[in-house]
PDB file of C-alpha atoms in Angstrom:
ATOM      1  CA  UNK A 140      68.744  53.821  40.968  1.00  0.00           C
ATOM      2  CA  UNK A 141      65.197  54.244  39.678  1.00  0.00           C
ATOM      3  CA  UNK A 142      63.762  53.767  43.166  1.00  0.00           C
ATOM      4  CA  UNK A 143      66.129  56.393  44.548  1.00  0.00           C
ATOM      5  CA  UNK A 144      65.340  58.957  41.843  1.00  0.00           C
ATOM      6  CA  UNK A 145      61.578  58.451  41.718  1.00  0.00           C
ATOM      7  CA  UNK A 146      60.713  57.678  45.318  1.00  0.00           C
ATOM      8  CA  UNK A 147      63.426  58.098  47.967  1.00  0.00           C
ATOM      9  CA  UNK A 148      64.737  61.550  46.968  1.00  0.00           C
ATOM     10  CA  UNK A 149      61.259  63.146  46.551  1.00  0.00           C
ATOM     11  CA  UNK A 150      60.218  61.656  49.891  1.00  0.00           C
ATOM     12  CA  UNK A 151      63.310  63.045  51.661  1.00  0.00           C
ATOM     13  CA  UNK A 152      62.766  66.451  50.073  1.00  0.00           C
ATOM     14  CA  UNK A 153      59.233  66.506  51.486  1.00  0.00           C
ATOM     15  CA  UNK A 154      60.396  65.521  54.954  1.00  0.00           C
ATOM     16  CA  UNK A 155      63.021  68.294  54.925  1.00  0.00           C
ATOM     17  CA  UNK A 156      60.650  70.917  53.462  1.00  0.00           C
ATOM     18  CA  UNK A 157      62.776  71.298  50.333  1.00  0.00           C
ATOM     19  CA  UNK A 158      61.596  71.819  46.756  1.00  0.00           C
ATOM     20  CA  UNK A 159      61.237  68.486  44.965  1.00  0.00           C
ATOM     21  CA  UNK A 160      64.299  68.975  42.731  1.00  0.00           C
ATOM     22  CA  UNK A 161      66.385  71.126  45.064  1.00  0.00           C
ATOM     23  CA  UNK A 162      69.118  68.471  45.258  1.00  0.00           C
ATOM     24  CA  UNK A 163      69.797  66.429  42.138  1.00  0.00           C
ATOM     25  CA  UNK A 164      72.179  63.499  41.785  1.00  0.00           C
ATOM     26  CA  UNK A 165      74.024  62.644  38.599  1.00  0.00           C
ATOM     27  CA  UNK A 166      73.709  58.990  37.586  1.00  0.00           C
ATOM     28  CA  UNK A 167      77.412  58.426  38.230  1.00  0.00           C
ATOM     29  CA  UNK A 168      77.224  59.878  41.756  1.00  0.00           C
ATOM     30  CA  UNK A 169      74.152  57.817  42.599  1.00  0.00           C
ATOM     31  CA  UNK A 170      75.711  54.625  41.225  1.00  0.00           C
ATOM     32  CA  UNK A 171      78.839  55.254  43.289  1.00  0.00           C
ATOM     33  CA  UNK A 172      76.820  55.803  46.467  1.00  0.00           C
ATOM     34  CA  UNK A 173      74.851  52.603  45.904  1.00  0.00           C
ATOM     35  CA  UNK A 174      77.969  50.576  45.086  1.00  0.00           C
ATOM     36  CA  UNK A 175      80.132  51.870  47.906  1.00  0.00           C
ATOM     37  CA  UNK A 176      77.767  52.311  50.845  1.00  0.00           C
ATOM     38  CA  UNK A 177      74.697  50.104  50.424  1.00  0.00           C
ATOM     39  CA  UNK A 178      75.713  46.458  50.288  1.00  0.00           C
ATOM     40  CA  UNK A 179      72.668  45.083  52.088  1.00  0.00           C
ATOM     41  CA  UNK A 180      69.448  44.198  50.307  1.00  0.00           C
ATOM     42  CA  UNK A 181      66.443  46.514  50.296  1.00  0.00           C
ATOM     43  CA  UNK A 182      66.396  50.298  50.261  1.00  0.00           C
ATOM     44  CA  UNK A 183      66.557  51.202  53.965  1.00  0.00           C
ATOM     45  CA  UNK A 184      70.341  51.731  54.006  1.00  0.00           C
ATOM     46  CA  UNK A 185      70.228  53.656  50.730  1.00  0.00           C
ATOM     47  CA  UNK A 186      67.601  55.992  52.159  1.00  0.00           C
ATOM     48  CA  UNK A 187      69.674  56.500  55.304  1.00  0.00           C
ATOM     49  CA  UNK A 188      72.845  57.303  53.350  1.00  0.00           C
ATOM     50  CA  UNK A 189      71.034  59.732  51.049  1.00  0.00           C
ATOM     51  CA  UNK A 190      69.502  61.489  54.062  1.00  0.00           C
ATOM     52  CA  UNK A 191      72.936  61.853  55.695  1.00  0.00           C
ATOM     53  CA  UNK A 192      74.443  63.281  52.498  1.00  0.00           C
ATOM     54  CA  UNK A 193      71.605  65.755  51.942  1.00  0.00           C
ATOM     55  CA  UNK A 194      71.831  67.023  55.531  1.00  0.00           C
ATOM     56  CA  UNK A 195      75.576  67.571  55.110  1.00  0.00           C
ATOM     57  CA  UNK A 196      74.997  69.525  51.894  1.00  0.00           C
ATOM     58  CA  UNK A 197      72.380  71.708  53.569  1.00  0.00           C
ATOM     59  CA  UNK A 198      74.624  72.333  56.578  1.00  0.00           C
ATOM     60  CA  UNK A 199      77.550  73.399  54.388  1.00  0.00           C
ATOM     61  CA  UNK A 200      75.350  75.730  52.358  1.00  0.00           C
ATOM     62  CA  UNK A 201      73.999  77.372  55.473  1.00  0.00           C
ATOM     63  CA  UNK A 202      77.464  77.688  57.031  1.00  0.00           C
ATOM     64  CA  UNK A 203      78.781  79.328  53.859  1.00  0.00           C
ATOM     65  CA  UNK A 204      75.890  81.803  53.781  1.00  0.00           C
ATOM     66  CA  UNK A 205      74.356  80.455  50.550  1.00  0.00           C
ATOM     67  CA  UNK A 206      71.042  79.545  52.138  1.00  0.00           C
ATOM     68  CA  UNK A 207      68.367  77.546  50.380  1.00  0.00           C
ATOM     69  CA  UNK A 208      67.157  80.099  47.871  1.00  0.00           C
ATOM     70  CA  UNK A 209      68.977  78.909  44.746  1.00  0.00           C
ATOM     71  CA  UNK A 210      67.081  76.764  42.235  1.00  0.00           C
ATOM     72  CA  UNK A 211      68.885  73.502  42.870  1.00  0.00           C
ATOM     73  CA  UNK A 212      72.111  71.858  43.963  1.00  0.00           C
ATOM     74  CA  UNK A 213      73.535  69.114  41.741  1.00  0.00           C
ATOM     75  CA  UNK A 214      75.620  66.326  43.256  1.00  0.00           C
ATOM     76  CA  UNK A 215      78.247  65.104  40.791  1.00  0.00           C
ATOM     77  CA  UNK A 216      80.933  62.495  41.193  1.00  0.00           C
ATOM     78  CA  UNK A 217      84.377  64.100  41.317  1.00  0.00           C
ATOM     79  CA  UNK A 218      87.204  62.022  39.853  1.00  0.00           C
ATOM     80  CA  UNK A 219      89.633  60.599  42.380  1.00  0.00           C
ATOM     81  CA  UNK A 220      92.914  62.494  42.260  1.00  0.00           C
ATOM     82  CA  UNK A 221      96.338  61.111  43.074  1.00  0.00           C
ATOM     83  CA  UNK A 222      97.940  63.753  45.285  1.00  0.00           C
ATOM     84  CA  UNK A 223     101.014  61.850  46.468  1.00  0.00           C
ATOM     85  CA  UNK A 224     103.367  59.076  45.493  1.00  0.00           C
ATOM     86  CA  UNK A 225     102.641  55.446  46.301  1.00  0.00           C
ATOM     87  CA  UNK A 226      98.890  55.750  45.705  1.00  0.00           C
ATOM     88  CA  UNK A 227      97.204  53.844  42.873  1.00  0.00           C
ATOM     89  CA  UNK A 228      93.589  53.173  41.935  1.00  0.00           C
ATOM     90  CA  UNK A 229      93.148  49.465  41.333  1.00  0.00           C
ATOM     91  CA  UNK A 230      90.086  47.852  39.783  1.00  0.00           C
ATOM     92  CA  UNK A 231      88.682  44.789  41.528  1.00  0.00           C
ATOM     93  CA  UNK A 232      85.898  42.297  40.974  1.00  0.00           C
ATOM     94  CA  UNK A 233      83.707  41.208  43.894  1.00  0.00           C
ATOM     95  CA  UNK A 234      80.509  39.147  44.161  1.00  0.00           C
ATOM     96  CA  UNK A 235      78.665  42.487  44.144  1.00  0.00           C
ATOM     97  CA  UNK A 236      80.293  43.674  40.911  1.00  0.00           C
ATOM     98  CA  UNK A 237      83.253  45.896  40.102  1.00  0.00           C
ATOM     99  CA  UNK A 238      84.961  48.148  42.642  1.00  0.00           C
ATOM    100  CA  UNK A 239      87.717  50.720  42.709  1.00  0.00           C
ATOM    101  CA  UNK A 240      90.305  50.189  45.445  1.00  0.00           C
ATOM    102  CA  UNK A 241      92.760  52.843  46.596  1.00  0.00           C
ATOM    103  CA  UNK A 242      96.013  50.899  47.076  1.00  0.00           C
ATOM    104  CA  UNK A 243      98.509  52.613  49.395  1.00  0.00           C
ATOM    105  CA  UNK A 244     102.237  51.902  49.483  1.00  0.00           C
ATOM    106  CA  UNK A 245     104.695  53.407  51.950  1.00  0.00           C
ATOM    107  CA  UNK A 246     108.239  52.736  53.156  1.00  0.00           C
ATOM    108  CA  UNK A 247     110.302  52.893  56.323  1.00  0.00           C
ATOM    109  CA  UNK A 248     113.953  52.171  57.167  1.00  0.00           C
ATOM    110  CA  UNK A 249     114.600  48.444  57.007  1.00  0.00           C
ATOM    111  CA  UNK A 250     115.965  45.611  54.872  1.00  0.00           C
ATOM    112  CA  UNK A 251     113.558  45.208  51.973  1.00  0.00           C
ATOM    113  CA  UNK A 252     110.867  43.302  53.890  1.00  0.00           C
ATOM    114  CA  UNK A 253     107.259  43.384  52.663  1.00  0.00           C
ATOM    115  CA  UNK A 254     104.334  44.105  55.003  1.00  0.00           C
ATOM    116  CA  UNK A 255     100.790  43.461  53.738  1.00  0.00           C
ATOM    117  CA  UNK A 256      97.597  44.666  55.419  1.00  0.00           C
ATOM    118  CA  UNK A 257      93.922  44.775  54.505  1.00  0.00           C
ATOM    119  CA  UNK A 258      91.322  42.087  53.943  1.00  0.00           C
ATOM    120  CA  UNK A 259      93.514  40.180  51.470  1.00  0.00           C
ATOM    121  CA  UNK A 260      93.452  36.567  50.431  1.00  0.00           C
ATOM    122  CA  UNK A 261      96.409  34.322  49.649  1.00  0.00           C
ATOM    123  CA  UNK A 262      96.435  34.993  45.906  1.00  0.00           C
ATOM    124  CA  UNK A 263      96.481  38.770  46.335  1.00  0.00           C
ATOM    125  CA  UNK A 264      99.302  38.522  48.876  1.00  0.00           C
ATOM    126  CA  UNK A 265     101.345  36.506  46.365  1.00  0.00           C
ATOM    127  CA  UNK A 266     100.636  39.152  43.705  1.00  0.00           C
ATOM    128  CA  UNK A 267     102.168  41.795  45.960  1.00  0.00           C
ATOM    129  CA  UNK A 268     105.326  39.714  46.462  1.00  0.00           C
ATOM    130  CA  UNK A 269     105.672  39.157  42.720  1.00  0.00           C
ATOM    131  CA  UNK A 270     105.204  42.903  42.154  1.00  0.00           C
ATOM    132  CA  UNK A 271     108.056  43.665  44.560  1.00  0.00           C
ATOM    133  CA  UNK A 272     110.380  41.123  42.936  1.00  0.00           C
ATOM    134  CA  UNK A 273     109.587  42.614  39.537  1.00  0.00           C
ATOM    135  CA  UNK A 274     110.359  46.105  40.830  1.00  0.00           C
ATOM    136  CA  UNK A 275     113.772  44.936  42.058  1.00  0.00           C
ATOM    137  CA  UNK A 276     114.560  43.530  38.610  1.00  0.00           C
ATOM    138  CA  UNK A 277     113.463  46.689  36.746  1.00  0.00           C
ATOM    139  CA  UNK A 278     114.512  49.421  39.193  1.00  0.00           C
ATOM    140  CA  UNK A 279     116.884  51.095  36.722  1.00  0.00           C
ATOM    141  CA  UNK A 280     114.118  51.459  34.155  1.00  0.00           C
ATOM    142  CA  UNK A 281     111.941  53.377  36.625  1.00  0.00           C
ATOM    143  CA  UNK A 282     114.721  55.682  37.760  1.00  0.00           C
ATOM    144  CA  UNK A 283     114.999  54.209  41.261  1.00  0.00           C
ATOM    145  CA  UNK A 284     118.241  55.113  43.007  1.00  0.00           C
ATOM    146  CA  UNK A 285     120.644  52.222  43.797  1.00  0.00           C
ATOM    147  CA  UNK A 286     120.176  50.738  47.247  1.00  0.00           C
ATOM    148  CA  UNK A 287     116.868  52.471  47.892  1.00  0.00           C
ATOM    149  CA  UNK A 288     114.787  49.306  47.787  1.00  0.00           C
ATOM    150  CA  UNK A 289     117.219  47.307  49.909  1.00  0.00           C
ATOM    151  CA  UNK A 290     117.393  49.970  52.645  1.00  0.00           C
ATOM    152  CA  UNK A 291     113.627  50.147  53.277  1.00  0.00           C
ATOM    153  CA  UNK A 292     110.832  47.909  54.480  1.00  0.00           C
ATOM    154  CA  UNK A 293     107.738  48.256  52.307  1.00  0.00           C
ATOM    155  CA  UNK A 294     104.129  48.369  53.483  1.00  0.00           C
ATOM    156  CA  UNK A 295     101.286  47.679  51.016  1.00  0.00           C
ATOM    157  CA  UNK A 296      97.759  48.359  52.257  1.00  0.00           C
ATOM    158  CA  UNK A 297      94.501  47.715  50.426  1.00  0.00           C
ATOM    159  CA  UNK A 298      91.555  48.974  52.512  1.00  0.00           C
ATOM    160  CA  UNK A 299      89.286  46.041  53.215  1.00  0.00           C
ATOM    161  CA  UNK A 300      85.953  47.817  52.680  1.00  0.00           C
ATOM    162  CA  UNK A 301      83.028  45.477  53.164  1.00  0.00           C
ATOM    163  CA  UNK A 302      84.060  42.688  50.802  1.00  0.00           C
ATOM    164  CA  UNK A 303      87.118  40.446  50.913  1.00  0.00           C
ATOM    165  CA  UNK A 304      89.280  40.898  47.831  1.00  0.00           C
ATOM    166  CA  UNK A 305      91.274  38.067  46.322  1.00  0.00           C
ATOM    167  CA  UNK A 306      92.165  36.660  42.951  1.00  0.00           C
ATOM    168  CA  UNK A 307      94.840  37.507  40.404  1.00  0.00           C
ATOM    169  CA  UNK A 308      94.082  41.028  39.206  1.00  0.00           C
ATOM    170  CA  UNK A 309      96.027  43.541  41.313  1.00  0.00           C
ATOM    171  CA  UNK A 310      99.655  42.693  40.553  1.00  0.00           C
ATOM    172  CA  UNK A 311     100.147  45.428  37.959  1.00  0.00           C
ATOM    173  CA  UNK A 312      98.465  48.057  40.143  1.00  0.00           C
ATOM    174  CA  UNK A 313     100.649  47.170  43.137  1.00  0.00           C
ATOM    175  CA  UNK A 314     103.783  47.275  40.986  1.00  0.00           C
ATOM    176  CA  UNK A 315     102.757  50.715  39.707  1.00  0.00           C
ATOM    177  CA  UNK A 316     102.278  51.942  43.278  1.00  0.00           C
ATOM    178  CA  UNK A 317     105.716  50.649  44.271  1.00  0.00           C
ATOM    179  CA  UNK A 318     107.340  52.277  41.242  1.00  0.00           C
ATOM    180  CA  UNK A 319     105.589  55.538  42.062  1.00  0.00           C
ATOM    181  CA  UNK A 320     106.811  55.504  45.654  1.00  0.00           C
ATOM    182  CA  UNK A 321     110.446  54.745  44.915  1.00  0.00           C
ATOM    183  CA  UNK A 322     110.778  56.943  41.823  1.00  0.00           C
ATOM    184  CA  UNK A 323     109.094  59.902  43.597  1.00  0.00           C
ATOM    185  CA  UNK A 324     106.618  60.272  40.739  1.00  0.00           C
ATOM    186  CA  UNK A 325     102.852  60.342  41.159  1.00  0.00           C
ATOM    187  CA  UNK A 326     100.590  58.268  38.958  1.00  0.00           C
ATOM    188  CA  UNK A 327      98.370  60.052  36.466  1.00  0.00           C
ATOM    189  CA  UNK A 328      95.056  61.408  37.706  1.00  0.00           C
ATOM    190  CA  UNK A 329      91.907  59.652  36.572  1.00  0.00           C
ATOM    191  CA  UNK A 330      93.676  56.347  35.885  1.00  0.00           C
ATOM    192  CA  UNK A 331      92.531  52.903  37.021  1.00  0.00           C
ATOM    193  CA  UNK A 332      94.643  49.757  36.649  1.00  0.00           C
ATOM    194  CA  UNK A 333      93.879  46.044  36.457  1.00  0.00           C
ATOM    195  CA  UNK A 334      95.942  43.098  35.293  1.00  0.00           C
ATOM    196  CA  UNK A 335      98.010  40.334  36.822  1.00  0.00           C
ATOM    197  CA  UNK A 336     101.767  40.331  36.703  1.00  0.00           C
ATOM    198  CA  UNK A 337     104.164  37.487  35.923  1.00  0.00           C
ATOM    199  CA  UNK A 338     107.563  37.334  37.581  1.00  0.00           C
ATOM    200  CA  UNK A 339     109.201  38.355  34.294  1.00  0.00           C
ATOM    201  CA  UNK A 340     106.903  41.322  33.736  1.00  0.00           C
ATOM    202  CA  UNK A 341     104.172  40.031  31.450  1.00  0.00           C
ATOM    203  CA  UNK A 342     100.692  41.438  32.031  1.00  0.00           C
ATOM    204  CA  UNK A 343      98.241  38.543  32.172  1.00  0.00           C
ATOM    205  CA  UNK A 344      94.513  38.723  31.364  1.00  0.00           C
ATOM    206  CA  UNK A 345      91.985  38.814  34.204  1.00  0.00           C
ATOM    207  CA  UNK A 346      88.264  38.297  34.730  1.00  0.00           C
ATOM    208  CA  UNK A 347      85.504  40.827  35.294  1.00  0.00           C
ATOM    209  CA  UNK A 348      86.616  43.473  32.772  1.00  0.00           C
ATOM    210  CA  UNK A 349      83.082  44.682  32.079  1.00  0.00           C
ATOM    211  CA  UNK A 350      82.314  45.151  35.779  1.00  0.00           C
ATOM    212  CA  UNK A 351      85.675  46.805  36.436  1.00  0.00           C
ATOM    213  CA  UNK A 352      85.253  49.300  33.594  1.00  0.00           C
ATOM    214  CA  UNK A 353      81.805  50.200  34.896  1.00  0.00           C
ATOM    215  CA  UNK A 354      83.284  50.756  38.362  1.00  0.00           C
ATOM    216  CA  UNK A 355      85.952  53.023  36.859  1.00  0.00           C
ATOM    217  CA  UNK A 356      83.295  55.076  35.059  1.00  0.00           C
ATOM    218  CA  UNK A 357      81.202  55.373  38.215  1.00  0.00           C
ATOM    219  CA  UNK A 358      84.290  56.578  40.092  1.00  0.00           C
ATOM    220  CA  UNK A 359      84.808  59.351  37.556  1.00  0.00           C
ATOM    221  CA  UNK A 360      87.979  57.912  36.029  1.00  0.00           C
ATOM    222  CA  UNK A 361      88.936  58.845  32.473  1.00  0.00           C
ATOM    223  CA  UNK A 362      91.301  56.000  31.564  1.00  0.00           C
ATOM    224  CA  UNK A 363      91.979  52.363  32.429  1.00  0.00           C
ATOM    225  CA  UNK A 364      95.032  50.173  31.868  1.00  0.00           C
ATOM    226  CA  UNK A 365      93.891  46.727  30.719  1.00  0.00           C
ATOM    227  CA  UNK A 366      95.746  43.549  29.719  1.00  0.00           C
ATOM    228  CA  UNK A 367      96.168  43.041  25.979  1.00  0.00           C
ATOM    229  CA  UNK A 368      94.639  39.617  26.493  1.00  0.00           C
ATOM    230  CA  UNK A 369      91.364  41.291  27.486  1.00  0.00           C
ATOM    231  CA  UNK A 370      91.028  43.401  24.337  1.00  0.00           C
ATOM    232  CA  UNK A 371      88.190  41.185  23.086  1.00  0.00           C
ATOM    233  CA  UNK A 372      86.258  41.846  26.325  1.00  0.00           C
ATOM    234  CA  UNK A 373      86.546  45.578  25.678  1.00  0.00           C
ATOM    235  CA  UNK A 374      85.450  45.244  22.041  1.00  0.00           C
ATOM    236  CA  UNK A 375      82.289  43.425  23.121  1.00  0.00           C
ATOM    237  CA  UNK A 376      81.173  46.285  25.376  1.00  0.00           C
ATOM    238  CA  UNK A 377      78.380  48.631  24.262  1.00  0.00           C
ATOM    239  CA  UNK A 378      79.577  51.735  22.442  1.00  0.00           C
ATOM    240  CA  UNK A 379      77.944  54.032  25.007  1.00  0.00           C
ATOM    241  CA  UNK A 380      80.294  52.591  27.659  1.00  0.00           C
ATOM    242  CA  UNK A 381      83.417  52.717  25.487  1.00  0.00           C
ATOM    243  CA  UNK A 382      82.765  56.391  24.777  1.00  0.00           C
ATOM    244  CA  UNK A 383      82.974  57.263  28.472  1.00  0.00           C
ATOM    245  CA  UNK A 384      86.508  56.040  29.176  1.00  0.00           C
ATOM    246  CA  UNK A 385      89.752  55.383  27.281  1.00  0.00           C
ATOM    247  CA  UNK A 386      91.671  52.060  27.438  1.00  0.00           C
ATOM    248  CA  UNK A 387      95.416  51.499  27.332  1.00  0.00           C
ATOM    249  CA  UNK A 388      96.155  47.870  26.436  1.00  0.00           C
ATOM    250  CA  UNK A 389      99.426  46.270  27.438  1.00  0.00           C
ATOM    251  CA  UNK A 390     101.225  42.972  27.804  1.00  0.00           C
ATOM    252  CA  UNK A 391     104.453  44.547  29.054  1.00  0.00           C
ATOM    253  CA  UNK A 392     104.340  45.640  32.694  1.00  0.00           C
ATOM    254  CA  UNK A 393     107.372  47.924  32.531  1.00  0.00           C
ATOM    255  CA  UNK A 394     105.957  49.859  29.560  1.00  0.00           C
ATOM    256  CA  UNK A 395     102.574  50.166  31.272  1.00  0.00           C
ATOM    257  CA  UNK A 396     104.114  51.535  34.472  1.00  0.00           C
ATOM    258  CA  UNK A 397     106.247  54.064  32.593  1.00  0.00           C
ATOM    259  CA  UNK A 398     103.047  55.172  30.839  1.00  0.00           C
ATOM    260  CA  UNK A 399     101.169  55.419  34.136  1.00  0.00           C
ATOM    261  CA  UNK A 400     103.763  57.505  35.949  1.00  0.00           C
ATOM    262  CA  UNK A 401     103.464  61.281  35.833  1.00  0.00           C
ATOM    263  CA  UNK A 402     106.218  63.084  33.978  1.00  0.00           C
ATOM    264  CA  UNK A 403     107.000  65.326  36.942  1.00  0.00           C
ATOM    265  CA  UNK A 404     108.707  64.201  40.130  1.00  0.00           C
ATOM    266  CA  UNK A 405     106.956  64.843  43.439  1.00  0.00           C
ATOM    267  CA  UNK A 406     108.284  67.850  45.324  1.00  0.00           C
TER     268      UNK A 406
END
């Protein structure tokens, strides 16, 4: 981040004949760019991605008639919004640190079969199957109409990105996405979810809470659902981090999903 702020951005501004501080990046936006688009070592890819983004900003300003006369343009990270049912923001741990993952769930006429796609390992695939079994057992609690699950095949997709994702941490998020889809209720905006799910609906503790919370903050989220068993991990975090995002602790998956679902049904 320091290299980008002190060296790369001023250098790009000079190459593009822009004032030194014409385009400013918030720390959150810069962290997100580094985390999401620059996996390789060194700074070459970071410089390339920053140059692409700056050129796009300049093009849009020129096309809109704003020109380059204003004092500066600040790039901020906008929170991810959930605009439709069956979409949930999961929090994952990878060898490169925490990540947010947009989990997508959809349905089609069928017989209750489960289709899984994305760069998923065996453990994550089993988590999805447990999430579906749990949804069947609790369908009345989520307001799912009788027969709706049995009459559809279900497709769960977790975009692979650049890092394979595996390990027990996405069960609760997948279950929330399924409940959202079949109850026709979106999940709350600005909410990230982590936690593994038992077959009987207990939320189990997971690893990498610190990294996952940081990823949620960098993605502009305002709240995270965490396992009750990870409360001590949260309490050990620096206060400056805890002030940026709110936790909801749970050991009951059904209660957590009811909390996560928006009050209004999708139109």
